[in-house]
Coordinates of N, CA and C in Angstrom, one line a residue:
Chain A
X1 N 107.8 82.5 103.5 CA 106.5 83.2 103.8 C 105.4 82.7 103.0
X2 N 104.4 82.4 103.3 CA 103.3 81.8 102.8 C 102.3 82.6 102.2
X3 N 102.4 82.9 100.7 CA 102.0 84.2 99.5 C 101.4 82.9 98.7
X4 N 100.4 84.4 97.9 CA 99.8 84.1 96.7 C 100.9 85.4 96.3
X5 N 101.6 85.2 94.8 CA 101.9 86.3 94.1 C 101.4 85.7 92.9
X6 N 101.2 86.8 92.0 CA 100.6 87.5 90.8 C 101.2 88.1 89.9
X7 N 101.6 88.0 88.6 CA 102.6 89.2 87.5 C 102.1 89.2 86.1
X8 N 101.8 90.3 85.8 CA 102.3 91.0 86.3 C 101.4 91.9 87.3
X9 N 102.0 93.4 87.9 CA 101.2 93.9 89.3 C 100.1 95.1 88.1
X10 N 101.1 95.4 87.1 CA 100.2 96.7 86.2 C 100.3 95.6 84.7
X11 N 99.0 96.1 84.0 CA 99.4 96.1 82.6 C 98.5 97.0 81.5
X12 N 99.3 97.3 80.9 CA 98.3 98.2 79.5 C 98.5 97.3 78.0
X13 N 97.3 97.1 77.8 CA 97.7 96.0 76.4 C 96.0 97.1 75.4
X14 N 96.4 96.0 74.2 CA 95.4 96.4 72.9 C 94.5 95.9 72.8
X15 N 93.4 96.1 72.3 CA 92.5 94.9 72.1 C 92.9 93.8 70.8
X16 N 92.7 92.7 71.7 CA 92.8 91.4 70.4 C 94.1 90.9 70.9
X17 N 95.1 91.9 71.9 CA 96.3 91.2 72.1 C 96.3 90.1 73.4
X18 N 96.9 88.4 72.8 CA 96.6 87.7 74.1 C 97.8 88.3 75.1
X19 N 97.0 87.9 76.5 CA 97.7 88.1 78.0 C 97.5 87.2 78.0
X20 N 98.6 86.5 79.5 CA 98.6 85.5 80.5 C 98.8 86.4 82.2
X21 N 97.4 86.2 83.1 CA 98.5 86.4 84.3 C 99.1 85.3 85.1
X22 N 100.0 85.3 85.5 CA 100.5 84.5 86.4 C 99.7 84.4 87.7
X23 N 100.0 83.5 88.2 CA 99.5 83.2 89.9 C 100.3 82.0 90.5
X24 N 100.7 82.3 91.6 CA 101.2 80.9 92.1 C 101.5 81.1 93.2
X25 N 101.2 79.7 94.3 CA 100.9 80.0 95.9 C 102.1 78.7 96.2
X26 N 102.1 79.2 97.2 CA 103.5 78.3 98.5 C 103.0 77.3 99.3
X27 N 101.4 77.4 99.3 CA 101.0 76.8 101.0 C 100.1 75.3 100.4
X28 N 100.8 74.9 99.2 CA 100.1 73.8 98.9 C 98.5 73.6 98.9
X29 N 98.0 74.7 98.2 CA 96.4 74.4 98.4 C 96.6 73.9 97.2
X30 N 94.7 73.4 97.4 CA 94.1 72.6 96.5 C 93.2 73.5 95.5
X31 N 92.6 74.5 96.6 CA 91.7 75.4 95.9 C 92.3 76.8 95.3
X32 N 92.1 77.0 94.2 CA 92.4 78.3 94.0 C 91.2 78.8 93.0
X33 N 91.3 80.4 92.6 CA 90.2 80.8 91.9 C 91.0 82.3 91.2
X34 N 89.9 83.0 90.3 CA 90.0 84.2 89.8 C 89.2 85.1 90.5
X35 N 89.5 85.9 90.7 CA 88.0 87.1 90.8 C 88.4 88.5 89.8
X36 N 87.6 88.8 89.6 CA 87.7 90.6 89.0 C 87.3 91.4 89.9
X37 N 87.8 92.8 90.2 CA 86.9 93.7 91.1 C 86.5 95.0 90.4
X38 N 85.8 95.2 90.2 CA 84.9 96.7 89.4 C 84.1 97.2 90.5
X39 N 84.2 98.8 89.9 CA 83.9 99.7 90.7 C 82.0 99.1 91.5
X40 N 81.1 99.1 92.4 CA 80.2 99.0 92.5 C 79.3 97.6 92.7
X41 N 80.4 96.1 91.8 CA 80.0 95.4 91.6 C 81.2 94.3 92.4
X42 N 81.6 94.8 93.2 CA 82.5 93.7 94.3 C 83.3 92.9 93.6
X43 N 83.7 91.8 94.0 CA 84.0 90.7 93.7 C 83.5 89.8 93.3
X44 N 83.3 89.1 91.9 CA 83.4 88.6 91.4 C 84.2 87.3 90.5
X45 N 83.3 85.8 90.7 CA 84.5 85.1 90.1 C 84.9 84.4 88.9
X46 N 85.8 84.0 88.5 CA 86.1 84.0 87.1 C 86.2 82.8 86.8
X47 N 87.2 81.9 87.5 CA 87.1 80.4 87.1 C 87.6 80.2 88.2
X48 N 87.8 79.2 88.8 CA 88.0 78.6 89.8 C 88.7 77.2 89.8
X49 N 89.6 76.3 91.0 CA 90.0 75.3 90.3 C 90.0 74.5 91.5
X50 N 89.7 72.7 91.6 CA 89.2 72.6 93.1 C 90.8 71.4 93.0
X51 N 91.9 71.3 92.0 CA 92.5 70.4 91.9 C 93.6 70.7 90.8
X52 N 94.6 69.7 90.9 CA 95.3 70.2 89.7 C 94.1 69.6 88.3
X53 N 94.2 69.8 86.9 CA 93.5 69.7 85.6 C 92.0 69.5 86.7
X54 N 91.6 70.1 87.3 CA 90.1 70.3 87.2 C 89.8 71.9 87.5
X55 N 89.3 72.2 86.7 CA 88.9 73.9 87.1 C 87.7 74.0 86.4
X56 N 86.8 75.0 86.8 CA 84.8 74.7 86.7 C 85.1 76.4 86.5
X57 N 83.5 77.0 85.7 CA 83.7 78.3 85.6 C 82.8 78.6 86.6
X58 N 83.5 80.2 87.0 CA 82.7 80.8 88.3 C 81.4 81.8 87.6
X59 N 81.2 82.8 87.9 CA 80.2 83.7 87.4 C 80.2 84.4 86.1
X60 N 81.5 84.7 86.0 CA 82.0 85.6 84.8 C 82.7 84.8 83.8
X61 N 82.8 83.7 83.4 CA 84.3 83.0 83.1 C 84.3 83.7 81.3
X62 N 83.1 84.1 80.7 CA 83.0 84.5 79.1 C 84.6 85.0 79.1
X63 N 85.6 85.5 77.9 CA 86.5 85.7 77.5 C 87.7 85.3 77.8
X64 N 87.9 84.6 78.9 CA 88.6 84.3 79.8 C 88.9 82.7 79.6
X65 N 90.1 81.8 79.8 CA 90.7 80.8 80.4 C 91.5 80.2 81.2
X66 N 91.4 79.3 81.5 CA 92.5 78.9 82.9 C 93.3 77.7 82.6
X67 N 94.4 77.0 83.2 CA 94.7 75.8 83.5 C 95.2 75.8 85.0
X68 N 95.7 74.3 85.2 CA 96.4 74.3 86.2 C 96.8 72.8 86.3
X69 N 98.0 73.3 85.2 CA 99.1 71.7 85.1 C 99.7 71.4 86.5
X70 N 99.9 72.6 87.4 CA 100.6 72.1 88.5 C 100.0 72.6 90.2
X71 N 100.0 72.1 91.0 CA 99.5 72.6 92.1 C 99.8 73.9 92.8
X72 N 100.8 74.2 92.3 CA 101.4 76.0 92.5 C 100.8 77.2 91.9
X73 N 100.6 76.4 90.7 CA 100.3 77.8 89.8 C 98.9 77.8 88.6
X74 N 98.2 78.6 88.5 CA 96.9 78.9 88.2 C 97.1 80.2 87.3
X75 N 97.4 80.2 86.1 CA 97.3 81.3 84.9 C 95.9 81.6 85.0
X76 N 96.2 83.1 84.4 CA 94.4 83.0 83.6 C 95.0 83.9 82.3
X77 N 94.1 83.2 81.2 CA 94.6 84.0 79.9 C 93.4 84.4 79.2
X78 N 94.0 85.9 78.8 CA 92.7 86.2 77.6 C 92.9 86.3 76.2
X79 N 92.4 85.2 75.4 CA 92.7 85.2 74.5 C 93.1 86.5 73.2
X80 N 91.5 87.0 73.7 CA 91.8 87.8 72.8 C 91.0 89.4 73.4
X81 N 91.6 89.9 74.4 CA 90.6 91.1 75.2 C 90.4 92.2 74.7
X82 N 89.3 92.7 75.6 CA 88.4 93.9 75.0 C 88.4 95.1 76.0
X83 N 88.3 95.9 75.8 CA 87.9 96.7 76.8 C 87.1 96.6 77.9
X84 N 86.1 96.1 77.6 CA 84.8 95.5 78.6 C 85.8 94.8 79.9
X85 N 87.3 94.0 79.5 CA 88.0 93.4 80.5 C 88.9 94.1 81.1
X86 N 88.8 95.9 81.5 CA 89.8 96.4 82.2 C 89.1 96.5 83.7
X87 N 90.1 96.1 84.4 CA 89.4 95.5 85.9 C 90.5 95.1 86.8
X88 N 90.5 94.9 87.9 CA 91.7 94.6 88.4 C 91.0 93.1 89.2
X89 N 92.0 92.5 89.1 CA 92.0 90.7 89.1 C 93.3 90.3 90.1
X90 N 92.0 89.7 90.9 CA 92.6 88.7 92.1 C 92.6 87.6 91.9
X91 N 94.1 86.9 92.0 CA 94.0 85.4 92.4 C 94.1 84.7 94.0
X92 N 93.1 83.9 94.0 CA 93.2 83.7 95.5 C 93.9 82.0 95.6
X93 N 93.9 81.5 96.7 CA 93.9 80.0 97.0 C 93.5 80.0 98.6
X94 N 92.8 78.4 98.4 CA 92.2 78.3 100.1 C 92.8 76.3 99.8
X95 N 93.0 75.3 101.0 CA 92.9 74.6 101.4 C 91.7 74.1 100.4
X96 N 90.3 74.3 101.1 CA 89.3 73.6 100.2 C 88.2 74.6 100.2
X97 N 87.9 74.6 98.8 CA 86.3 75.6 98.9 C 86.1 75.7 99.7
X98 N 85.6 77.4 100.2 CA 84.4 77.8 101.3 C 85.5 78.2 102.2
X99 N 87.0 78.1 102.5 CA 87.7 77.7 103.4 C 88.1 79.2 103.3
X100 N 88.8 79.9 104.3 CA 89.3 81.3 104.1 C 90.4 81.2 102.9
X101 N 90.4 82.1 102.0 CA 91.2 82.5 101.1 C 92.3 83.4 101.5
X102 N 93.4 83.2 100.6 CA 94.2 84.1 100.7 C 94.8 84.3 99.3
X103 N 95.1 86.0 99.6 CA 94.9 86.6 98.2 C 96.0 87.2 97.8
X104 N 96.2 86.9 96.5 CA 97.4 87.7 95.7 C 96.9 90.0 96.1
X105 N 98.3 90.0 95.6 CA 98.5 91.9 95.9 C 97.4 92.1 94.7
X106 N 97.0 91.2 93.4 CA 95.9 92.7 92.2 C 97.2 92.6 91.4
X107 N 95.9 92.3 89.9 CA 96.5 93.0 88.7 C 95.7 94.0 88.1
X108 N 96.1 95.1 87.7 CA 95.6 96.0 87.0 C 95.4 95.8 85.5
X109 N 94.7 95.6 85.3 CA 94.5 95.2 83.6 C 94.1 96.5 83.1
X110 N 94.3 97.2 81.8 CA 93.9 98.2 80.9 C 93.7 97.6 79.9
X111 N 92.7 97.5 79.3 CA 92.7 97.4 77.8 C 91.9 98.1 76.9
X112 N 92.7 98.7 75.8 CA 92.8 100.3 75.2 C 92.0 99.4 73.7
Chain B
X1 N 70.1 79.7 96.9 CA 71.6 80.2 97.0 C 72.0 81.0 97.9
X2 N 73.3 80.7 98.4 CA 73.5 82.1 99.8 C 74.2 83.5 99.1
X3 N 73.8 84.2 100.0 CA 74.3 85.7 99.3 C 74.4 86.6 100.6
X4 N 74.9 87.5 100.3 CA 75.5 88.5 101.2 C 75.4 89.7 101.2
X5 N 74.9 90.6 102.1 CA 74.7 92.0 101.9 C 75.6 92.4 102.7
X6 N 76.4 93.3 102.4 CA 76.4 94.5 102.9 C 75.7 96.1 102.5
X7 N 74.9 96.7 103.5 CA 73.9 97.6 103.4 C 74.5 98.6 103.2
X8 N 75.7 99.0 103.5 CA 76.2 100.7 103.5 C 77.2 100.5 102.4
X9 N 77.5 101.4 101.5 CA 78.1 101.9 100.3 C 79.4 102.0 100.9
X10 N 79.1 103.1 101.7 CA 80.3 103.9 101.8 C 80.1 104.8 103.6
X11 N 80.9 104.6 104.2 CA 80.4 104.9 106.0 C 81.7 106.1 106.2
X12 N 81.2 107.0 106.8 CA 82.7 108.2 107.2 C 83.0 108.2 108.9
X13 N 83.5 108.0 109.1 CA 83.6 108.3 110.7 C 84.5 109.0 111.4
X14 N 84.8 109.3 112.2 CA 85.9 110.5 113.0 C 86.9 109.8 114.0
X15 N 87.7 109.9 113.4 CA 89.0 109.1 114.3 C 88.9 109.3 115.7
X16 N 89.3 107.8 116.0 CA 88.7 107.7 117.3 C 86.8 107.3 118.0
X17 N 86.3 107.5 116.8 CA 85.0 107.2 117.5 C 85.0 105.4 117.2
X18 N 83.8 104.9 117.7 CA 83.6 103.7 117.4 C 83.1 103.0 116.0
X19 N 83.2 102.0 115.6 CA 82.8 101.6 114.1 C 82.1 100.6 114.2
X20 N 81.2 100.2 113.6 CA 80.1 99.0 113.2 C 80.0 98.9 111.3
X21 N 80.2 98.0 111.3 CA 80.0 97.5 109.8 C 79.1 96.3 110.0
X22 N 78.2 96.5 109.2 CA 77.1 95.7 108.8 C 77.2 94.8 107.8
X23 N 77.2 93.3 107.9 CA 77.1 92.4 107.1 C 75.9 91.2 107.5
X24 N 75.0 91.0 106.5 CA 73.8 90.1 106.5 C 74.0 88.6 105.5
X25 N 73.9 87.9 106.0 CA 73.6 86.3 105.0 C 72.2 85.9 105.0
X26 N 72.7 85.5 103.9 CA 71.0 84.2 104.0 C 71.7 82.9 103.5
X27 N 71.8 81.8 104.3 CA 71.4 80.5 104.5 C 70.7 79.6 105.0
X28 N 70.9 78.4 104.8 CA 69.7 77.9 105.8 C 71.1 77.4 107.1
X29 N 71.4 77.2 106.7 CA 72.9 76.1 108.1 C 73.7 77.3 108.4
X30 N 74.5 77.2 109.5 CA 75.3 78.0 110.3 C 76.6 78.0 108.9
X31 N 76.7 79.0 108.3 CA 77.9 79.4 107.2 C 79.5 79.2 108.3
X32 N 80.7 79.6 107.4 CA 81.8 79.9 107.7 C 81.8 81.1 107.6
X33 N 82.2 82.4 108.1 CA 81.6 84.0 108.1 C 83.0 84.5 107.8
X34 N 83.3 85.6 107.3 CA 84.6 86.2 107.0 C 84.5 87.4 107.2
X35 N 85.5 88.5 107.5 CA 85.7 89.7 107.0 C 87.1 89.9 106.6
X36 N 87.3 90.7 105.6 CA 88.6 90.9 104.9 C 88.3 92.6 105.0
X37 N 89.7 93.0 104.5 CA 90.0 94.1 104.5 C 90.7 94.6 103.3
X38 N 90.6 95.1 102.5 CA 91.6 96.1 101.6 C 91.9 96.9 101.6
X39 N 92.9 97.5 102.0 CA 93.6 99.3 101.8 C 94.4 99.6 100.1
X40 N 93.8 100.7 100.3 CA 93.7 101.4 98.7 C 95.5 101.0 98.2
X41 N 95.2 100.3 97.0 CA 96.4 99.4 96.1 C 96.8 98.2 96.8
X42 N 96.2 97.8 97.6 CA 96.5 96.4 97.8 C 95.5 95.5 97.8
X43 N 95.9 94.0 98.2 CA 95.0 93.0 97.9 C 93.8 92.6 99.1
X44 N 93.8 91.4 99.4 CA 92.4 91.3 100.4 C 93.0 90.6 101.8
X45 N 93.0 91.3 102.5 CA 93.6 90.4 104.0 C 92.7 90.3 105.0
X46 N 92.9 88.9 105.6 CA 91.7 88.4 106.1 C 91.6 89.3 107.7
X47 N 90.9 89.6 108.5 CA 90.3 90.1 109.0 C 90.5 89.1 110.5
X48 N 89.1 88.6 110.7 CA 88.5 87.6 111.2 C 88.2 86.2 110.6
X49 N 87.6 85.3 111.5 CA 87.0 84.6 110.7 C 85.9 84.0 111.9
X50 N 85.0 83.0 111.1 CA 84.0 81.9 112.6 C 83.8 81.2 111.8
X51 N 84.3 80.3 112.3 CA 83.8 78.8 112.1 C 82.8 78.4 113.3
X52 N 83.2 78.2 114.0 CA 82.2 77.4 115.3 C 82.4 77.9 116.3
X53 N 81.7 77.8 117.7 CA 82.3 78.2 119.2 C 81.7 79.6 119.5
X54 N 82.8 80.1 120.2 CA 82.3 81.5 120.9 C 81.8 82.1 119.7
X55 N 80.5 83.1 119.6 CA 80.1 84.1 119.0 C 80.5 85.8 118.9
X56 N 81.6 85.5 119.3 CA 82.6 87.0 119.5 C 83.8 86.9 119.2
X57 N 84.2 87.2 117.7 CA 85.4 86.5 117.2 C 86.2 87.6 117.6
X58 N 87.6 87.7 117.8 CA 88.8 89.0 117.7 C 89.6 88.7 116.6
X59 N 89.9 89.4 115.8 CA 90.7 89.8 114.9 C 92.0 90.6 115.3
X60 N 92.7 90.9 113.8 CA 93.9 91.5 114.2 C 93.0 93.1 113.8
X61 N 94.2 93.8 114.8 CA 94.0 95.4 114.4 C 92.9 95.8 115.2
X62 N 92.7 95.3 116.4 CA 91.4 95.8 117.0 C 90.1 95.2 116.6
X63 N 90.1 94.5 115.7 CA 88.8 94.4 115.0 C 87.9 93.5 115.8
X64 N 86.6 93.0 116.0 CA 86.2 91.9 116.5 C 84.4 92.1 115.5
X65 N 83.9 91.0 115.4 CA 82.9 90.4 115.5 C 81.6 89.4 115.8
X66 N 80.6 90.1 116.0 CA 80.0 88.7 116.4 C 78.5 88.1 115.6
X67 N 78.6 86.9 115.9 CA 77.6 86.0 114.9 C 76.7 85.7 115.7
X68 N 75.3 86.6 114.9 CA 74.2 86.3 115.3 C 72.5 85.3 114.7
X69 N 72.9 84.1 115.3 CA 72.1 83.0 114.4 C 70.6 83.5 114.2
X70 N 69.8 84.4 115.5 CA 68.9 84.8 114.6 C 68.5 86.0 113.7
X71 N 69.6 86.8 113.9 CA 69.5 88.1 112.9 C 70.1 87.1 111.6
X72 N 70.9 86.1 111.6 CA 71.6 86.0 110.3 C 72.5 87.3 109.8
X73 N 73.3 87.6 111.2 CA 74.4 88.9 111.1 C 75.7 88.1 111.2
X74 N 76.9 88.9 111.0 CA 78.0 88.7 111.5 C 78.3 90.5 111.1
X75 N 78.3 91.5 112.4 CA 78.9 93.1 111.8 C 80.0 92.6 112.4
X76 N 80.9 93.7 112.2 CA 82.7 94.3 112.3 C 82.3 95.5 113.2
X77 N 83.2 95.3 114.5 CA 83.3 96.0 115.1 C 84.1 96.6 115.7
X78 N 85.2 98.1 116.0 CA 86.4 98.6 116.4 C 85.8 99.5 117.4
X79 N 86.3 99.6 118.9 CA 86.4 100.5 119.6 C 86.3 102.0 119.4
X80 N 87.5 101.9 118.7 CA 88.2 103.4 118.3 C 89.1 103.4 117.3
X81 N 88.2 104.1 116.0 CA 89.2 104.2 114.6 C 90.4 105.1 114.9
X82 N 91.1 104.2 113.7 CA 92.0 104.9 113.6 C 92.6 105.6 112.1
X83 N 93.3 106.4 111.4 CA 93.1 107.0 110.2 C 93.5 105.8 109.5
X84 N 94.4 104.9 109.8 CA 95.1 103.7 109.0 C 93.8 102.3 108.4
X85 N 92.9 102.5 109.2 CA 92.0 102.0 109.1 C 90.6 102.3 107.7
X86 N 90.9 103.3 107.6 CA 90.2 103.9 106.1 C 90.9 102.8 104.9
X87 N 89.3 101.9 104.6 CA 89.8 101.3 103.5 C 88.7 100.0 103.5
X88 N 89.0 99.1 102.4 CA 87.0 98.7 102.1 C 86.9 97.5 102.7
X89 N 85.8 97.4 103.3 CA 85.8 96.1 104.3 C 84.5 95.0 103.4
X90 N 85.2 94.0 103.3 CA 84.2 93.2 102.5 C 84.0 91.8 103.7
X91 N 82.4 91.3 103.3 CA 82.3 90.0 104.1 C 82.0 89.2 103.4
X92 N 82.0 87.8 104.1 CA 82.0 86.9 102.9 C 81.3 85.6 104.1
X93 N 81.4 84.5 102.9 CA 80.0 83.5 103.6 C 80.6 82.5 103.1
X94 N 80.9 81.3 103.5 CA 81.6 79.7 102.8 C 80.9 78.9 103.4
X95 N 80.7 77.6 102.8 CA 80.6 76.1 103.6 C 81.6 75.4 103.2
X96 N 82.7 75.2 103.8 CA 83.7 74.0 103.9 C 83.8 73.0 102.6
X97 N 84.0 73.1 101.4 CA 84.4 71.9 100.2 C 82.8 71.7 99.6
X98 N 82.4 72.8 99.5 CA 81.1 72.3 99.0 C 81.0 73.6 97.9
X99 N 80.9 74.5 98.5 CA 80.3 76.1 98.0 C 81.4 76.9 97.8
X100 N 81.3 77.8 96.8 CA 82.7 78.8 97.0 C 81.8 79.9 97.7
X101 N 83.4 80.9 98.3 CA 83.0 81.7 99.4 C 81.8 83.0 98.4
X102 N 81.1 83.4 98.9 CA 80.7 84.4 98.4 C 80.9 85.9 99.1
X103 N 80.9 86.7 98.5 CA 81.1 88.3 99.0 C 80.0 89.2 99.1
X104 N 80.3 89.7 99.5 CA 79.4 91.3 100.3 C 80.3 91.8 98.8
X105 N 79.4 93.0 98.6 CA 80.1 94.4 97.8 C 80.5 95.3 98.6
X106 N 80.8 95.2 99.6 CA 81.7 95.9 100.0 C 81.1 97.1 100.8
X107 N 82.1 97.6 102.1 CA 81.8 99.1 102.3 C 83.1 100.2 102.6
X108 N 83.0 101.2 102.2 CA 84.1 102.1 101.9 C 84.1 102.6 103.5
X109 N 84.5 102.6 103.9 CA 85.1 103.3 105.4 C 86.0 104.7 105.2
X110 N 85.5 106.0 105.5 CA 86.7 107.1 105.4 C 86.5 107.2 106.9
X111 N 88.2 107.9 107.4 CA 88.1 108.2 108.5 C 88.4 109.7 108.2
X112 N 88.0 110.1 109.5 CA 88.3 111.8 109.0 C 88.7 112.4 110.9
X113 N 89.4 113.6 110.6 CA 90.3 114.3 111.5 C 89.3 114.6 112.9

């Protein structure tokens, strides 16, 4: 079946403590990205990546990083988070920019 | 830069009546148009889409809309809601390997009895 999955689905962490989320897709894209979604302010994106080792920052990228050693999978890590970063975060992948996306289930991030 | 409105917050309707959701672009060239859907705890599933051709796309779930080059519209439109249907419809705007997609903020749809 041809998924974006995501892990973890919940998390509650500290400030200053690093996360990694996972991301990783089946359908061989090229394009993948972050978004955050907060109440009032939609979607939002975070880094983005048009290739494997090429990823560009999207709107939001401050606290946040990415790689993507392999064409499957697309982390995003926060080094060191704040509260300002509790939000729930989508990883997507498309074929090529602009192209319809398809989207991981959401991570719920807390940070206390 | 292109961007995307969606006008209404938040829309209530009565199961079974008809729905329209409003989504506006600004570009200068004919975009790739989306609508997605999310129901409460899950992620974003695609809807529709238009690329080119007929101006009356169908979707899954009843859904359909259509693309209007001089309003610079694409609304969402359902016959007759249904309660499973309550949940946030977002649109979105792409050009093919150039642009990333951009989003609407979204509109809340309740359906009520």
């Amino acid at each position: 079946e041809a998924q974006v999955t995501q892990n973890p689905r919940y998390l509650i962490t500290v400030t200053g403590k690093k996360l990694t989320v996972t991301c990783s897709q089946n359908m061989n894209h090229e394009y993948m990205s972050w978004y955050r979604q907060d109440p009032g302010l939609g979607l939002r994106q975070i880094y983005y990546s048009m290739n494997v080792e090429v990823t560009d920052k999207g709107d939001v990228p401050e606290g946040y990083k990415v790689s993507r050693k392999e064409k499957r999978n697309f982390p995003l890590i926060l080094e060191s988070p704040s509260p300002n970063q509790t939000s729930l975060y989508f990883c997507a992948s498309s074929l090529l920019r602009g192209d319809e996306q398809f989207f991981g289930p959401g991570t719920r991030l807390t940070v206390l | 830069a292109q961007s995307v409105t969606q006008p209404d917050i938040h829309i209530t309707v009565s199961e079974g009546a008809s729905l329209e959701l409003r989504c506006n672009y600004s570009y200068g060239a004919t975009p790739y148009l989306f609508w997605y859907v999310q129901s409460p705890g899950q992620g974003l599933q695609l809807l529709l889409k238009y690329f080119s051709g007929d101006t009356l796309v169908q979707g899954i779930k009843g859904f359909e809309a259509e693309f209007k080059r001089s309003q610079s519209s694409f609304n969402l439109r359902k016959p007759s809601v249904h309660w499973s249907d309550a949940a946030e419809y977002f649109c979105a705007v792409g050009i093919s390997g150039n642009t990333p997609l951009v989003f609407g903020k979204g509109t809340r749809l309740s359906v009520i009895a």
